[in-house]
Amino acid sequence: MTMLPEEPSAKKLGLVIDLDICVGCHACVVNCKEWNTGSEGAPLSDVNAYGAQQTGAWLNRIHTFEVKTDSVAQVVHFPKSCLHCTDAPCVTVCPTGASYKRVDDGIVLVNEDHCIGCGLCAWACPYGAREMDPVEQVMKKCTLCVDRIYNENLPEEDRVPACVRTCPTGARAFGDLGDPESDVSQSVRDRGGFDLLPEQETSPVNKYLPPREKRHLVASDRSQPDSQTELQSPDVNGFWGWVDSTLTKLG
Amino acid sequence: MRPAWSIIVFTSLSGLGFGLLFWFGLGFVVINELIDVILFTVLGVMAVSIGLMSSLLHLGHPKRAWRALSQWRSSWLSREGVCAVATILCTFIYSGVWYIYGERPSALGLFIAILSLLTVWTTAMIYASLRTVLRWYHPLTPWVYLALSVCGGLITLNAWEQIIVGQSSLIEITTIGLVIAFGVKSIWWKRAGSQQSESTPETATGLGSLGQVDLLMSPHTEENWLQHEMGFVVARRHVYRLSQIAVALTFILPLALLWSGISWLIMLIPIVHFAGILIERWLFFAEAKHVVTLFYGERH
Ligand code: SF4
Ligand code: SF4
Ligand code: SF4
């Protein structure tokens, strides 16, 4: 049924993504694909994976943005997967009932056996969180690793989404955003977590934490060479010094 | 948005077909002999069905399409399916009764007329309800579809009368139809050209409070499905030229031919008009920008 639950669920499972510490390594992207390609639905296919013009379905992707602040330009790596919106427009447009939002925990899922591959849900999602599988021709999206988080066959510490488990910097946190006392809700409060595209009125469950101000990079500091600048042009002697100067001469 | 031919043909042809069934239901169609009822039913239902078939081609799993009739409570696409099937079934009953008893069941006809309009409305609402595509997300969008559908029906009726009775009694009302449709579409175009999106890469990333946001690296080296489907870009000068051609074929030329008084030219109008509609529909998709492209370096 593609009607949204009448009352938004009290439990709102989701992710909080910390843009301050994501280093853009794509580990979560790869582990997401790895886990979900062997999951219950059809495999997440790739077409022409080793040739030119490869294509494939992914449930999580990392964009990298440059933000021009007053003083410096800052690089922000930006992971993006389904935000499990409370008012999910992708669900209500689905003509078949394949897309649905779970009443108990708010996870948005696709029943692949009912999906006709019309693609309308991907048109309705503002975030680009749904992709058509190029081989199976059904809609794919982040499942919040529903087959991990409740999976009692897995050791306790593995009962979190694959992307969360694999992130080497801990930039992705999983939890109940419907519970104001949960760690994730706490961090959203403390760090000023925000919604993406709030004007689309989807009320996403997933939140993003802003990058912290990079104090050592403010422009006024640049006039004085600090220890960082010195590190970048070390005085090298000997063999490596010769290599360095020769390469410099070669341009 | 990528202008897929399957969807362009679907919206254009089924729009025309439901326009025909609308006038058919109202009893506007000149019938010489009873067999004409069957002929016209075939004409209308064929247009509608080929259109719907074409939309099925767009699906990944056409065999499961029947499932699309189930979610009419929330989905405009589902409503469209339900209305279309209902209109076609009612039209069969209507023509059958008319043919067998020799008398038009006018109450059922009125119902078919309403159902036809409703179907066109639901088709348009599939697009007009998508908040992610600002150009479509407007109350005027369904009226454009409605006006063009009703107008296309009239134009075809004109040709039909020319063929069946050798003259047309609908020149004036068709003129009015064309002028109204042209007016509605012009207002829609003017509005679409002047609107400003409140969404930007800054609101998309939520980083606007820090400064201007530009894409530095895409998530992948090749274009992905999302970009293929929603990142279609069409050159400005092509848009300008094509909209001129669309206006000429859809409205201006049909008006001129309508008043030419030459019978075979009037029979030709539906073809000219329909060619214009195809271009109009191509532009409807090609010019529309999806908000997701903000994550891929576009600024609307
Ligand atoms: S992020 Fe997109 S796919 Fe996920 S719930 Fe929101 S609208 Fe639906
Ligand atoms: S692609 Fe599948 S899940 Fe998406 S709207 Fe169509 S039927 Fe529903
Ligand atoms: S929660 Fe699971 S499916 Fe969703 S992005 Fe993370 S790994 Fe992928």
XYZ file of C-alpha atoms and ligand atoms in Angstrom:
575
model
C 0.000 0.000 0.000
C 1.549 3.272 -1.015
C -0.449 5.402 1.352
C 1.947 6.671 3.997
C 1.299 5.450 7.537
C -1.492 7.579 8.994
C 0.565 8.542 11.995
C 4.312 8.882 11.459
C 5.972 6.077 13.386
C 7.375 6.918 16.800
C 10.521 5.038 15.913
C 12.420 6.671 13.068
C 15.475 4.691 12.184
C 17.988 6.551 10.112
C 21.494 7.854 9.700
C 23.286 10.933 10.845
C 26.101 11.823 8.497
C 28.931 13.959 9.760
C 30.280 16.142 6.974
C 33.081 17.263 9.218
C 34.835 13.939 9.306
C 33.912 12.173 6.068
C 37.106 11.893 4.047
C 35.427 10.742 0.855
C 37.091 7.338 0.750
C 34.000 5.629 -0.746
C 34.386 2.666 1.630
C 30.723 2.888 2.620
C 29.749 2.960 -1.055
C 31.665 -0.202 -1.766
C 30.526 -2.059 1.319
C 26.935 -1.011 0.692
C 27.130 -2.539 -2.771
C 28.915 -5.607 -1.469
C 26.304 -6.279 1.203
C 23.263 -5.480 -0.882
C 24.306 -7.361 -3.977
C 24.153 -10.554 -1.950
C 21.016 -9.567 -0.133
C 17.442 -10.789 -0.553
C 16.475 -8.890 -3.682
C 18.013 -9.121 -7.110
C 21.789 -8.477 -7.199
C 22.850 -4.866 -7.695
C 24.045 -5.143 -11.233
C 26.794 -3.473 -13.173
C 26.836 -3.304 -16.937
C 30.076 -3.161 -18.853
C 31.903 -2.813 -15.569
C 35.396 -2.828 -17.059
C 34.763 -0.993 -20.303
C 34.025 2.544 -21.238
C 30.541 3.786 -20.379
C 29.969 1.439 -17.504
C 26.763 1.792 -15.580
C 25.287 0.178 -12.510
C 22.963 0.574 -9.565
C 24.306 1.913 -6.272
C 22.395 2.745 -3.124
C 24.868 5.189 -1.706
C 27.118 7.671 -3.469
C 29.678 10.254 -2.437
C 29.657 13.687 -4.031
C 32.460 16.110 -3.345
C 31.702 19.813 -3.136
C 33.800 22.903 -2.876
C 32.407 25.502 -0.513
C 33.729 29.032 -0.940
C 33.627 30.492 2.520
C 34.612 34.085 3.304
C 38.226 33.168 3.842
C 39.040 29.933 2.068
C 37.572 27.306 -0.192
C 36.734 24.177 1.708
C 36.286 20.673 0.341
C 33.294 18.780 1.681
C 32.756 15.107 0.942
C 29.084 14.403 0.847
C 27.688 10.868 1.232
C 24.111 10.490 0.063
C 21.758 7.541 0.399
C 18.001 7.373 0.979
C 16.943 9.714 3.774
C 13.891 7.600 4.687
C 11.701 10.672 4.564
C 8.708 10.922 6.868
C 6.628 12.436 4.053
C 8.184 10.295 1.353
C 6.926 11.452 -2.058
C 8.477 8.386 -3.686
C 6.037 6.153 -1.843
C 2.757 7.876 -2.623
C 3.418 8.092 -6.383
C 4.028 4.362 -6.739
C 1.097 2.878 -8.693
C 1.669 -0.733 -7.714
C 2.172 -0.663 -3.986
C 5.742 -1.888 -4.456
C 7.101 1.124 -2.585
C 6.123 1.412 1.018
C 7.094 2.940 4.315
C 7.167 0.632 7.281
C 4.740 1.502 10.037
C 7.002 0.289 12.856
C 10.324 1.948 12.148
C 9.763 4.227 9.151
C 12.130 2.424 6.781
C 11.230 2.990 3.116
C 11.461 -0.160 1.021
C 10.635 -1.543 -2.429
C 9.001 -4.894 -2.949
C 10.881 -5.878 -6.080
C 8.398 -8.591 -7.047
C 5.658 -6.004 -7.413
C 7.717 -3.248 -9.005
C 6.912 -2.652 -12.685
C 9.965 -0.478 -13.208
C 8.032 2.636 -14.202
C 10.638 4.844 -12.557
C 8.122 7.371 -11.271
C 9.337 7.054 -7.675
C 12.828 8.085 -8.770
C 11.297 11.150 -10.419
C 9.514 11.972 -7.189
C 12.611 11.675 -4.985
C 14.442 15.009 -4.767
C 17.657 13.415 -3.561
C 18.462 10.930 -6.291
C 18.266 8.095 -3.804
C 16.605 5.599 -6.131
C 18.207 3.954 -9.108
C 16.807 1.559 -11.684
C 18.701 -1.696 -11.822
C 19.994 -1.888 -15.394
C 19.646 -5.660 -15.624
C 16.725 -6.501 -13.371
C 14.710 -3.391 -14.352
C 13.322 -2.900 -10.872
C 13.830 0.034 -8.553
C 16.710 -0.176 -6.103
C 17.207 1.892 -3.009
C 18.853 1.898 0.391
C 17.110 -0.540 2.725
C 18.795 0.870 5.811
C 20.234 -2.640 5.821
C 17.023 -3.954 7.271
C 18.513 -7.431 6.820
C 21.385 -6.572 9.179
C 19.958 -4.366 11.869
C 17.430 -6.968 13.070
C 19.498 -9.993 12.111
C 20.123 -12.166 15.116
C 22.445 -14.429 13.170
C 24.970 -11.631 13.113
C 27.182 -10.745 16.056
C 25.762 -7.817 17.974
C 28.322 -5.318 16.711
C 27.419 -6.123 13.115
C 23.755 -5.288 13.576
C 24.173 -1.856 12.060
C 24.051 -0.854 8.392
C 26.987 -2.019 6.294
C 27.994 1.556 5.469
C 28.051 2.497 9.144
C 30.013 -0.599 10.093
C 32.657 -0.004 7.470
C 33.235 3.725 7.707
C 36.848 4.131 8.892
C 36.248 7.583 10.336
C 32.861 7.010 11.932
C 31.201 9.625 9.777
C 27.954 7.685 9.597
C 25.941 7.004 12.736
C 22.854 4.825 12.892
C 20.062 5.154 15.401
C 16.503 6.121 16.260
C 15.908 9.733 15.350
C 12.393 9.518 16.735
C 13.834 9.137 20.211
C 15.056 12.536 21.457
C 17.405 10.861 23.929
C 19.228 8.641 21.431
C 22.872 9.334 20.611
C 22.004 10.354 17.084
C 19.301 12.805 18.176
C 21.724 14.196 20.729
C 24.409 14.813 18.132
C 21.891 16.478 15.821
C 20.984 18.841 18.640
C 24.566 19.525 19.706
C 25.999 20.042 16.265
C 23.103 21.767 14.533
C 22.147 18.878 12.279
C 20.097 19.889 9.246
C 17.792 18.604 6.488
C 18.645 18.524 2.798
C 16.301 20.501 0.538
C 13.888 21.435 3.340
C 11.790 23.389 0.820
C 10.753 20.083 -0.756
C 8.921 19.296 2.502
C 9.840 15.632 2.622
C 10.829 15.742 6.330
C 13.856 13.485 5.912
C 14.759 11.276 8.851
C 18.468 11.264 8.000
C 20.296 14.371 9.151
C 23.602 15.945 8.215
C 26.070 17.554 10.597
C 27.881 20.611 9.200
C 31.656 20.734 8.780
C 33.333 22.592 11.623
C 35.066 25.853 10.871
C 38.665 25.259 9.791
C 40.391 27.675 12.126
C 43.979 27.086 11.074
C 43.084 27.904 7.498
C 41.622 31.374 7.915
C 43.138 33.769 5.420
C 44.720 36.164 7.929
C 46.985 33.369 9.064
C 48.419 32.916 5.625
C 50.674 35.980 5.691
C 52.821 34.283 8.315
C 54.299 31.001 7.169
C 53.231 28.618 9.869
C 54.454 25.186 10.667
C 52.077 23.703 8.111
C 53.490 25.646 5.203
C 56.980 24.683 6.215
C 55.991 21.079 6.222
C 54.818 21.402 2.670
C 58.214 22.558 1.350
C 60.759 20.682 3.395
C 64.414 21.377 2.944
C 65.696 18.170 1.446
C 69.375 17.481 0.910
C 71.351 14.648 -0.521
C 70.010 12.309 -3.168
C 66.347 13.313 -2.767
C 67.390 16.935 -2.843
C 69.054 16.310 -6.189
C 65.943 14.490 -7.481
C 63.813 17.339 -6.273
C 65.882 20.071 -7.904
C 66.276 18.121 -11.146
C 62.562 17.498 -11.400
C 61.886 21.136 -10.661
C 64.255 22.173 -13.465
C 62.522 19.788 -15.856
C 59.329 21.645 -15.081
C 14.057 15.324 -18.000
C 14.861 12.860 -20.742
C 12.198 13.070 -23.438
C 11.472 9.364 -23.918
C 9.485 8.651 -27.079
C 7.364 6.051 -25.377
C 6.036 8.668 -22.968
C 5.711 11.398 -25.575
C 3.622 9.131 -27.813
C 1.641 7.946 -24.792
C 0.598 11.383 -23.574
C -0.005 12.786 -27.062
C -1.916 9.912 -28.582
C -3.989 8.978 -25.562
C -4.689 12.702 -25.054
C -6.042 12.881 -28.583
C -7.988 9.638 -28.160
C -9.696 10.748 -24.957
C -10.489 14.063 -26.648
C -12.301 12.077 -29.333
C -14.155 9.938 -26.811
C -15.184 13.096 -24.943
C -17.008 14.497 -28.002
C -18.250 11.030 -28.889
C -19.813 10.700 -25.450
C -21.457 14.108 -25.768
C -23.019 12.983 -29.024
C -21.194 15.546 -31.119
C -20.075 13.060 -33.716
C -21.973 13.060 -37.015
C -23.162 9.539 -37.739
C -24.590 8.668 -41.197
C -25.177 5.000 -40.707
C -24.943 2.913 -37.570
C -21.715 1.325 -38.760
C -20.104 4.749 -38.300
C -20.554 4.290 -34.554
C -18.335 1.239 -34.697
C -15.872 2.993 -36.986
C -15.543 5.950 -34.661
C -15.223 3.708 -31.609
C -12.372 1.899 -33.305
C -10.729 5.221 -34.156
C -10.977 6.586 -30.610
C -10.146 3.403 -28.774
C -7.251 2.707 -31.116
C -5.675 6.089 -30.439
C -6.087 5.569 -26.717
C -4.823 1.990 -26.751
C -1.759 2.620 -28.881
C -0.935 5.443 -26.502
C -1.325 3.189 -23.473
C 0.662 0.398 -25.145
C 3.449 2.829 -25.749
C 3.504 3.720 -22.063
C 3.809 0.014 -21.265
C 6.947 -0.093 -23.401
C 8.464 2.324 -20.939
C 8.117 -0.184 -18.103
C 10.778 -2.567 -16.914
C 8.155 -5.255 -16.266
C 5.111 -4.719 -18.523
C 3.657 -8.092 -17.509
C 3.080 -6.799 -14.007
C 1.327 -3.673 -15.268
C -2.043 -4.791 -13.912
C -0.682 -4.105 -10.456
C -0.621 -0.443 -11.356
C -4.409 -0.325 -10.990
C -4.205 -0.967 -7.266
C -2.940 2.242 -5.653
C -5.545 4.754 -6.839
C -5.875 6.129 -3.335
C -2.474 7.794 -3.453
C -0.949 7.560 -6.924
C -1.957 9.641 -9.942
C -0.374 7.067 -12.244
C -2.598 4.414 -10.746
C -5.650 6.692 -11.037
C -4.763 7.263 -14.656
C -4.765 3.537 -15.289
C -8.099 3.025 -13.549
C -9.771 5.924 -15.394
C -8.390 4.825 -18.763
C -9.597 1.253 -18.400
C -13.014 2.425 -17.162
C -13.395 4.845 -20.091
C -12.532 2.184 -22.648
C -14.896 -0.390 -21.125
C -17.763 2.119 -20.915
C -17.137 3.159 -24.518
C -17.528 -0.444 -25.677
C -20.846 -0.740 -23.833
C -21.993 2.652 -25.132
C -21.233 1.832 -28.771
C -22.622 -1.672 -28.430
C -25.945 -0.446 -27.053
C -26.073 2.354 -29.626
C -25.368 -0.041 -32.484
C -27.793 -2.753 -31.383
C -30.729 -0.572 -30.341
C -30.090 2.190 -32.839
C -30.352 4.814 -30.141
C -27.590 6.642 -28.312
C -27.569 5.996 -24.540
C -26.963 9.639 -23.724
C -26.617 9.273 -19.949
C -23.805 6.759 -20.385
C -22.371 9.074 -23.039
C -22.212 11.938 -20.597
C -20.487 9.638 -18.132
C -17.908 8.713 -20.784
C -17.310 12.373 -21.572
C -16.614 13.085 -17.912
C -14.441 9.975 -17.548
C -12.398 10.987 -20.600
C -11.655 14.404 -19.159
C -10.845 12.821 -15.831
C -8.370 10.472 -17.498
C -6.569 13.328 -19.224
C -6.539 15.198 -15.927
C -4.971 12.249 -14.115
C -2.336 11.872 -16.847
C -1.341 15.487 -16.427
C -1.361 15.226 -12.647
C 1.316 12.525 -12.802
C 3.607 15.360 -13.847
C 1.922 18.322 -12.199
C 2.158 16.693 -8.774
C 5.933 16.243 -8.888
C 7.384 18.876 -6.665
C 10.841 17.865 -7.837
C 10.180 19.305 -11.305
C 9.300 22.941 -10.843
C 8.312 23.498 -14.454
C 5.496 20.948 -14.191
C 4.504 21.572 -10.593
C 1.752 24.057 -11.293
C -2.088 24.105 -11.256
C -2.113 25.198 -14.898
C -0.394 22.049 -16.182
C -3.508 19.806 -16.175
C -5.500 22.552 -17.892
C -2.989 22.601 -20.728
C -3.373 18.861 -21.179
C -7.151 19.163 -21.017
C -7.346 22.034 -23.503
C -5.063 20.296 -25.997
C -6.944 17.029 -25.679
C -10.392 18.563 -26.216
C -9.034 20.700 -29.041
C -7.356 17.724 -30.724
C -10.674 15.889 -30.546
C -12.475 18.769 -32.260
C -9.892 19.001 -35.003
C -10.238 15.316 -35.732
C -14.052 15.555 -35.706
C -13.765 18.238 -38.363
C -11.824 15.903 -40.603
C -14.230 13.098 -39.787
C -17.211 15.200 -40.921
C -15.401 16.153 -44.080
C -14.915 12.500 -44.866
C -18.364 11.256 -43.801
C -20.603 14.081 -45.087
C -18.235 16.132 -47.224
C -18.518 19.297 -45.155
C -17.886 20.429 -41.638
C -20.210 22.197 -39.248
C -17.572 22.630 -36.577
C -15.271 25.264 -38.089
C -16.277 27.996 -35.618
C -16.162 25.931 -32.458
C -12.853 24.387 -33.532
C -11.467 27.872 -34.022
C -12.568 28.788 -30.516
C -11.014 25.557 -29.208
C -7.710 26.286 -30.902
C -7.584 29.850 -29.642
C -8.326 28.793 -26.069
C -5.744 25.988 -26.157
C -3.168 28.358 -27.619
C -3.958 30.884 -24.909
C -3.647 28.394 -22.051
C -0.409 26.967 -23.395
C 1.052 30.449 -23.950
C 0.323 31.445 -20.372
C 1.897 28.183 -19.211
C 5.000 28.873 -21.302
C 5.281 32.414 -20.039
C 4.969 31.292 -16.439
C 7.446 28.422 -16.912
C 9.985 30.792 -18.436
C 9.840 33.329 -15.628
C 9.759 31.180 -12.507
C 12.746 31.000 -10.216
C 13.570 27.860 -8.288
C 14.100 28.294 -4.568
C 16.326 25.225 -4.581
C 20.047 25.677 -5.177
C 23.184 23.610 -4.597
C 23.309 25.482 -1.288
C 19.889 24.303 -0.100
C 20.524 20.833 -1.554
C 23.673 20.347 0.493
C 22.593 22.497 3.412
C 25.991 24.196 3.240
C 24.714 27.587 2.078
C 25.434 29.187 5.443
C 29.152 28.573 4.835
C 29.294 29.969 1.328
C 28.780 29.200 -2.320
C 28.654 25.478 -3.108
C 30.038 24.009 -6.329
C 30.494 20.416 -7.365
C 34.144 19.449 -7.267
C 33.901 15.748 -8.003
C 30.995 13.671 -9.212
C 30.477 10.369 -7.375
C 31.597 8.435 -10.454
C 33.378 8.923 -13.737
C 30.512 7.944 -16.040
C 27.006 9.293 -16.285
C 24.696 7.279 -14.023
C 21.047 6.356 -14.502
C 19.867 9.405 -12.577
C 21.779 11.758 -14.810
C 20.641 9.924 -17.922
C 17.009 10.062 -16.811
C 16.880 13.526 -15.265
C 19.906 15.439 -16.408
C 18.833 15.924 -20.025
C 20.059 19.263 -21.323
C 18.837 20.815 -24.519
C 20.561 23.712 -26.246
C 18.788 27.020 -25.823
C 18.700 27.867 -29.498
C 17.084 24.513 -30.288
C 14.426 25.185 -27.685
C 13.613 28.511 -29.276
C 13.396 27.100 -32.800
C 11.398 24.054 -31.702
C 8.844 26.055 -29.741
C 8.283 28.214 -32.824
C 7.699 25.107 -34.916
C 5.413 23.656 -32.228
C 3.270 26.806 -32.170
C 3.079 26.897 -35.951
C 2.088 23.261 -36.343
C -0.177 22.940 -33.322
C -2.116 26.188 -33.611
C -1.338 28.619 -36.443
C -1.286 26.291 -39.443
C -4.423 24.392 -38.341
C -6.257 27.723 -37.981
C -5.219 28.767 -41.469
C -6.146 25.420 -43.005
C -9.461 25.390 -41.135
C -10.598 28.543 -42.914
C -9.124 27.598 -46.296
C -12.415 25.975 -47.275
C -10.540 23.286 -49.143
C -11.830 19.911 -48.121
C -8.650 17.849 -48.392
C -6.673 20.465 -46.513
C -9.147 20.248 -43.632
C -8.711 16.484 -43.605
C -5.002 17.079 -43.243
C -5.281 19.262 -40.113
C -5.225 16.446 -37.531
C -1.872 15.271 -38.868
C -0.339 18.735 -38.790
C -1.757 19.407 -35.340
C -0.575 16.083 -33.982
C 2.952 16.653 -35.293
C 2.897 19.938 -33.389
C 1.681 18.202 -30.231
C 4.558 15.716 -30.444
C 7.059 18.568 -30.493
C 5.194 20.396 -27.732
C 5.377 17.244 -25.609
C 9.053 16.711 -26.420
C 9.742 20.206 -25.130
C 7.548 19.590 -22.072
C 10.029 16.928 -20.995
C 13.275 18.208 -22.459
C 12.967 21.648 -20.915
C 12.012 20.388 -17.465
C 14.748 20.383 -14.858
C 14.817 17.995 -11.958
C 15.999 19.185 -8.577
C 18.397 16.217 -8.250
C 20.685 17.772 -10.865
C 21.651 20.322 -8.203
C 23.702 17.543 -6.637
C 25.438 17.036 -9.960
C 26.747 20.522 -10.507
C 23.786 22.280 -12.067
C 22.336 25.543 -10.921
C 18.746 26.273 -12.006
S 15.276 10.064 0.100
Fe 14.129 9.775 -1.777
S 13.845 7.562 -1.902
Fe 14.401 8.003 0.205
S 12.433 8.275 1.277
Fe 13.132 10.319 0.674
S 12.109 10.642 -1.283
Fe 12.022 8.439 -0.904
S 9.481 1.910 -10.317
Fe 8.568 0.293 -9.037
S 8.672 1.100 -6.958
Fe 8.990 2.831 -8.343
S 6.944 3.746 -8.651
Fe 7.254 2.272 -10.321
S 6.370 0.359 -9.551
Fe 6.653 1.679 -7.759
S 22.123 1.615 5.158
Fe 22.737 -0.224 3.985
S 21.668 0.014 2.046
Fe 21.627 2.026 3.028
S 23.438 3.122 2.248
Fe 24.063 2.100 4.130
S 24.891 0.125 3.458
Fe 23.701 0.944 1.765
